[in-house]
Amino acid sequence: MAEEARKRGDHPFGCILVGPDGEVLLEQGNACSSEGDDLITHAEKVLTSRAAKKWKPDFLKLCTMFTSAEPCAVCSGAIYWAGIGRVVYGQSERSLKKMTGDHPENSTLDLLCRTVFAAGQREIVVKGPFLAEEAAKVQADFWKDREH
């Protein structure tokens, strides 16, 4: 999904939501460009909103979001409020911050999703980073090639 987003000219992030039986329920790439340059239409936030409209938290707590990069604070908040029970990510937020620098289209917060979730009242299992180098490859050269 991240590669598809990049091919469309969008920020290279993507995620999927997998149900308790392993079925892929939803897929989403970043939608910033397609949503009028809305910089908070991150893949995770858009997918979470779609999921919350379709399923109740008692089902979503049994689901897993697999995402190319660690969810930012906004996406983590959306995941928490929707009730998704598990997040597995590739590239860490800190690694992404090193890669993007101070790019105005990705002013990365150095705030771990685990920290956001820990401030809440429901448990969200977090696993990652996994396959971090592979996940970062889709980001390679993207940010330095974009105009500031």
PDB file of C-alpha atoms in Angstrom:
ATOM      1  CA  MET A   1       0.000   0.000   0.000  1.00  0.00           C
ATOM      2  CA  ALA A   2       2.873   2.376   0.755  1.00  0.00           C
ATOM      3  CA  GLU A   3       4.456   1.675  -2.628  1.00  0.00           C
ATOM      4  CA  GLU A   4       1.122   2.242  -4.361  1.00  0.00           C
ATOM      5  CA  ALA A   5       0.717   5.564  -2.538  1.00  0.00           C
ATOM      6  CA  ARG A   6       4.193   6.615  -3.661  1.00  0.00           C
ATOM      7  CA  LYS A   7       3.462   5.640  -7.277  1.00  0.00           C
ATOM      8  CA  ARG A   8       0.406   7.924  -7.125  1.00  0.00           C
ATOM      9  CA  GLY A   9       2.701  10.734  -5.992  1.00  0.00           C
ATOM     10  CA  ASP A  10       1.460  10.615  -2.427  1.00  0.00           C
ATOM     11  CA  HIS A  11       3.409  10.212   0.764  1.00  0.00           C
ATOM     12  CA  PRO A  12       4.650   6.599   0.902  1.00  0.00           C
ATOM     13  CA  PHE A  13       2.708   5.140   3.796  1.00  0.00           C
ATOM     14  CA  GLY A  14       0.203   2.324   3.851  1.00  0.00           C
ATOM     15  CA  CYS A  15      -1.622  -0.090   6.101  1.00  0.00           C
ATOM     16  CA  ILE A  16      -4.070  -2.957   6.218  1.00  0.00           C
ATOM     17  CA  LEU A  17      -6.586  -4.107   8.788  1.00  0.00           C
ATOM     18  CA  VAL A  18      -6.741  -7.840   9.412  1.00  0.00           C
ATOM     19  CA  GLY A  19      -9.646  -9.506  11.166  1.00  0.00           C
ATOM     20  CA  PRO A  20      -9.423 -12.106  13.927  1.00  0.00           C
ATOM     21  CA  ASP A  21      -9.516 -14.929  11.361  1.00  0.00           C
ATOM     22  CA  GLY A  22      -6.611 -13.464   9.322  1.00  0.00           C
ATOM     23  CA  GLU A  23      -8.796 -12.027   6.560  1.00  0.00           C
ATOM     24  CA  VAL A  24      -7.699  -8.661   5.147  1.00  0.00           C
ATOM     25  CA  LEU A  25     -10.648  -6.375   5.877  1.00  0.00           C
ATOM     26  CA  LEU A  26      -9.374  -3.006   4.636  1.00  0.00           C
ATOM     27  CA  GLU A  27      -6.373  -1.584   2.799  1.00  0.00           C
ATOM     28  CA  GLN A  28      -5.314   2.051   2.678  1.00  0.00           C
ATOM     29  CA  GLY A  29      -2.465   4.159   1.344  1.00  0.00           C
ATOM     30  CA  ASN A  30      -1.866   7.765   2.298  1.00  0.00           C
ATOM     31  CA  ALA A  31      -4.496  10.039   0.808  1.00  0.00           C
ATOM     32  CA  CYS A  32      -2.947  13.490   1.245  1.00  0.00           C
ATOM     33  CA  SER A  33      -2.783  14.323  -2.468  1.00  0.00           C
ATOM     34  CA  SER A  34      -6.153  12.837  -3.339  1.00  0.00           C
ATOM     35  CA  GLU A  35      -7.797  14.734  -0.460  1.00  0.00           C
ATOM     36  CA  GLY A  36      -6.706  18.221  -1.526  1.00  0.00           C
ATOM     37  CA  ASP A  37      -3.301  18.195   0.140  1.00  0.00           C
ATOM     38  CA  ASP A  38      -4.800  17.428   3.536  1.00  0.00           C
ATOM     39  CA  LEU A  39      -1.648  16.493   5.431  1.00  0.00           C
ATOM     40  CA  ILE A  40      -3.544  14.557   8.109  1.00  0.00           C
ATOM     41  CA  THR A  41      -5.139  12.033   5.792  1.00  0.00           C
ATOM     42  CA  HIS A  42      -2.527   9.520   6.856  1.00  0.00           C
ATOM     43  CA  ALA A  43      -3.175   5.943   5.803  1.00  0.00           C
ATOM     44  CA  GLU A  44      -3.716   4.788   9.381  1.00  0.00           C
ATOM     45  CA  LYS A  45      -6.160   7.579  10.218  1.00  0.00           C
ATOM     46  CA  VAL A  46      -8.199   7.101   7.035  1.00  0.00           C
ATOM     47  CA  LEU A  47      -8.316   3.309   7.464  1.00  0.00           C
ATOM     48  CA  THR A  48      -9.274   3.672  11.137  1.00  0.00           C
ATOM     49  CA  SER A  49     -12.123   6.041  10.290  1.00  0.00           C
ATOM     50  CA  ARG A  50     -13.396   3.637   7.653  1.00  0.00           C
ATOM     51  CA  ALA A  51     -13.177   0.740  10.111  1.00  0.00           C
ATOM     52  CA  ALA A  52     -14.965   2.644  12.893  1.00  0.00           C
ATOM     53  CA  LYS A  53     -17.875   3.395  10.552  1.00  0.00           C
ATOM     54  CA  LYS A  54     -18.176  -0.278   9.639  1.00  0.00           C
ATOM     55  CA  TRP A  55     -17.487  -2.155  12.909  1.00  0.00           C
ATOM     56  CA  LYS A  56     -17.966  -1.618  16.627  1.00  0.00           C
ATOM     57  CA  PRO A  57     -15.037  -1.508  19.091  1.00  0.00           C
ATOM     58  CA  ASP A  58     -15.856  -4.992  20.441  1.00  0.00           C
ATOM     59  CA  PHE A  59     -14.988  -6.418  17.007  1.00  0.00           C
ATOM     60  CA  LEU A  60     -12.105  -4.025  16.274  1.00  0.00           C
ATOM     61  CA  LYS A  61     -10.341  -5.004  19.508  1.00  0.00           C
ATOM     62  CA  LEU A  62      -9.879  -8.441  17.891  1.00  0.00           C
ATOM     63  CA  CYS A  63      -8.306  -6.914  14.762  1.00  0.00           C
ATOM     64  CA  THR A  64      -4.715  -6.054  13.864  1.00  0.00           C
ATOM     65  CA  MET A  65      -3.475  -3.087  11.891  1.00  0.00           C
ATOM     66  CA  PHE A  66      -0.286  -3.756   9.943  1.00  0.00           C
ATOM     67  CA  THR A  67       1.354  -0.499   8.910  1.00  0.00           C
ATOM     68  CA  SER A  68       4.477   0.453   7.013  1.00  0.00           C
ATOM     69  CA  ALA A  69       5.524   2.987   9.656  1.00  0.00           C
ATOM     70  CA  GLU A  70       4.791   3.496  13.326  1.00  0.00           C
ATOM     71  CA  PRO A  71       1.553   5.443  13.712  1.00  0.00           C
ATOM     72  CA  CYS A  72       2.010   9.115  14.563  1.00  0.00           C
ATOM     73  CA  ALA A  73       0.261  10.723  17.540  1.00  0.00           C
ATOM     74  CA  VAL A  74      -2.831  11.655  15.478  1.00  0.00           C
ATOM     75  CA  CYS A  75      -3.151   8.164  13.992  1.00  0.00           C
ATOM     76  CA  SER A  76      -2.487   6.556  17.376  1.00  0.00           C
ATOM     77  CA  GLY A  77      -5.298   8.604  18.883  1.00  0.00           C
ATOM     78  CA  ALA A  78      -7.655   7.486  16.116  1.00  0.00           C
ATOM     79  CA  ILE A  79      -6.638   3.837  16.597  1.00  0.00           C
ATOM     80  CA  TYR A  80      -7.232   4.161  20.332  1.00  0.00           C
ATOM     81  CA  TRP A  81     -10.681   5.751  19.973  1.00  0.00           C
ATOM     82  CA  ALA A  82     -11.811   3.242  17.341  1.00  0.00           C
ATOM     83  CA  GLY A  83     -10.736   0.382  19.594  1.00  0.00           C
ATOM     84  CA  ILE A  84      -8.344  -1.483  17.281  1.00  0.00           C
ATOM     85  CA  GLY A  85      -6.634  -4.019  19.529  1.00  0.00           C
ATOM     86  CA  ARG A  86      -3.241  -4.572  17.955  1.00  0.00           C
ATOM     87  CA  VAL A  87      -0.746  -2.617  15.837  1.00  0.00           C
ATOM     88  CA  VAL A  88       2.242  -4.096  14.013  1.00  0.00           C
ATOM     89  CA  TYR A  89       4.546  -1.618  12.283  1.00  0.00           C
ATOM     90  CA  GLY A  90       7.624  -1.546  10.084  1.00  0.00           C
ATOM     91  CA  GLN A  91       9.670   1.646  10.302  1.00  0.00           C
ATOM     92  CA  SER A  92       9.845   3.425  13.656  1.00  0.00           C
ATOM     93  CA  GLU A  93       8.770   7.036  14.096  1.00  0.00           C
ATOM     94  CA  ARG A  94      12.318   7.946  15.171  1.00  0.00           C
ATOM     95  CA  SER A  95      13.807   6.357  12.056  1.00  0.00           C
ATOM     96  CA  LEU A  96      11.302   8.224   9.924  1.00  0.00           C
ATOM     97  CA  LYS A  97      12.183  11.516  11.627  1.00  0.00           C
ATOM     98  CA  LYS A  98      15.859  10.978  10.790  1.00  0.00           C
ATOM     99  CA  MET A  99      14.941  10.257   7.178  1.00  0.00           C
ATOM    100  CA  THR A 100      12.524  13.162   6.628  1.00  0.00           C
ATOM    101  CA  GLY A 101      14.378  15.793   8.594  1.00  0.00           C
ATOM    102  CA  ASP A 102      12.394  18.997   8.935  1.00  0.00           C
ATOM    103  CA  HIS A 103      10.377  18.510   5.757  1.00  0.00           C
ATOM    104  CA  PRO A 104       7.209  20.627   6.071  1.00  0.00           C
ATOM    105  CA  GLU A 105       5.034  17.837   4.640  1.00  0.00           C
ATOM    106  CA  ASN A 106       6.113  15.447   7.385  1.00  0.00           C
ATOM    107  CA  SER A 107       6.955  17.289  10.592  1.00  0.00           C
ATOM    108  CA  THR A 108       7.408  14.019  12.426  1.00  0.00           C
ATOM    109  CA  LEU A 109       6.637  14.027  16.141  1.00  0.00           C
ATOM    110  CA  ASP A 110       9.140  12.094  18.203  1.00  0.00           C
ATOM    111  CA  LEU A 111       6.329  10.444  20.167  1.00  0.00           C
ATOM    112  CA  LEU A 112       6.059   6.687  20.260  1.00  0.00           C
ATOM    113  CA  CYS A 113       2.640   5.147  19.610  1.00  0.00           C
ATOM    114  CA  ARG A 114       3.218   3.046  22.728  1.00  0.00           C
ATOM    115  CA  THR A 115       3.378   6.264  24.756  1.00  0.00           C
ATOM    116  CA  VAL A 116       0.097   7.524  23.306  1.00  0.00           C
ATOM    117  CA  PHE A 117      -1.632   4.182  23.920  1.00  0.00           C
ATOM    118  CA  ALA A 118      -0.238   3.905  27.464  1.00  0.00           C
ATOM    119  CA  ALA A 119      -1.983   7.178  28.346  1.00  0.00           C
ATOM    120  CA  GLY A 120      -5.346   5.570  27.599  1.00  0.00           C
ATOM    121  CA  GLN A 121      -7.597   3.206  29.482  1.00  0.00           C
ATOM    122  CA  ARG A 122      -7.686   0.292  27.071  1.00  0.00           C
ATOM    123  CA  GLU A 123      -4.827  -1.966  26.120  1.00  0.00           C
ATOM    124  CA  ILE A 124      -3.493  -1.901  22.585  1.00  0.00           C
ATOM    125  CA  VAL A 125      -0.803  -4.443  21.819  1.00  0.00           C
ATOM    126  CA  VAL A 126       2.079  -2.966  19.807  1.00  0.00           C
ATOM    127  CA  LYS A 127       4.681  -4.988  17.937  1.00  0.00           C
ATOM    128  CA  GLY A 128       7.488  -3.431  15.986  1.00  0.00           C
ATOM    129  CA  PRO A 129       9.572  -2.358  14.376  1.00  0.00           C
ATOM    130  CA  PHE A 130       9.556  -5.370  12.055  1.00  0.00           C
ATOM    131  CA  LEU A 131      11.247  -5.485   8.660  1.00  0.00           C
ATOM    132  CA  ALA A 132      12.325  -1.904   9.340  1.00  0.00           C
ATOM    133  CA  GLU A 133      14.881  -1.734   6.525  1.00  0.00           C
ATOM    134  CA  GLU A 134      12.384  -3.038   3.982  1.00  0.00           C
ATOM    135  CA  ALA A 135       9.736  -0.606   5.230  1.00  0.00           C
ATOM    136  CA  ALA A 136      12.185   2.310   5.013  1.00  0.00           C
ATOM    137  CA  LYS A 137      13.137   1.472   1.412  1.00  0.00           C
ATOM    138  CA  VAL A 138       9.837   2.809   0.110  1.00  0.00           C
ATOM    139  CA  GLN A 139      10.718   6.128   1.792  1.00  0.00           C
ATOM    140  CA  ALA A 140      14.211   6.219   0.237  1.00  0.00           C
ATOM    141  CA  ASP A 141      14.828   9.464  -1.640  1.00  0.00           C
ATOM    142  CA  PHE A 142      11.152  10.449  -1.460  1.00  0.00           C
ATOM    143  CA  TRP A 143      11.548  13.335   0.964  1.00  0.00           C
ATOM    144  CA  LYS A 144      14.784  14.804  -0.352  1.00  0.00           C
ATOM    145  CA  ASP A 145      13.336  14.796  -3.898  1.00  0.00           C
ATOM    146  CA  ARG A 146      10.284  16.844  -2.834  1.00  0.00           C
ATOM    147  CA  GLU A 147      10.528  20.618  -2.834  1.00  0.00           C
ATOM    148  CA  HIS A 148      10.607  22.357   0.536  1.00  0.00           C
TER     149      HIS A 148
END
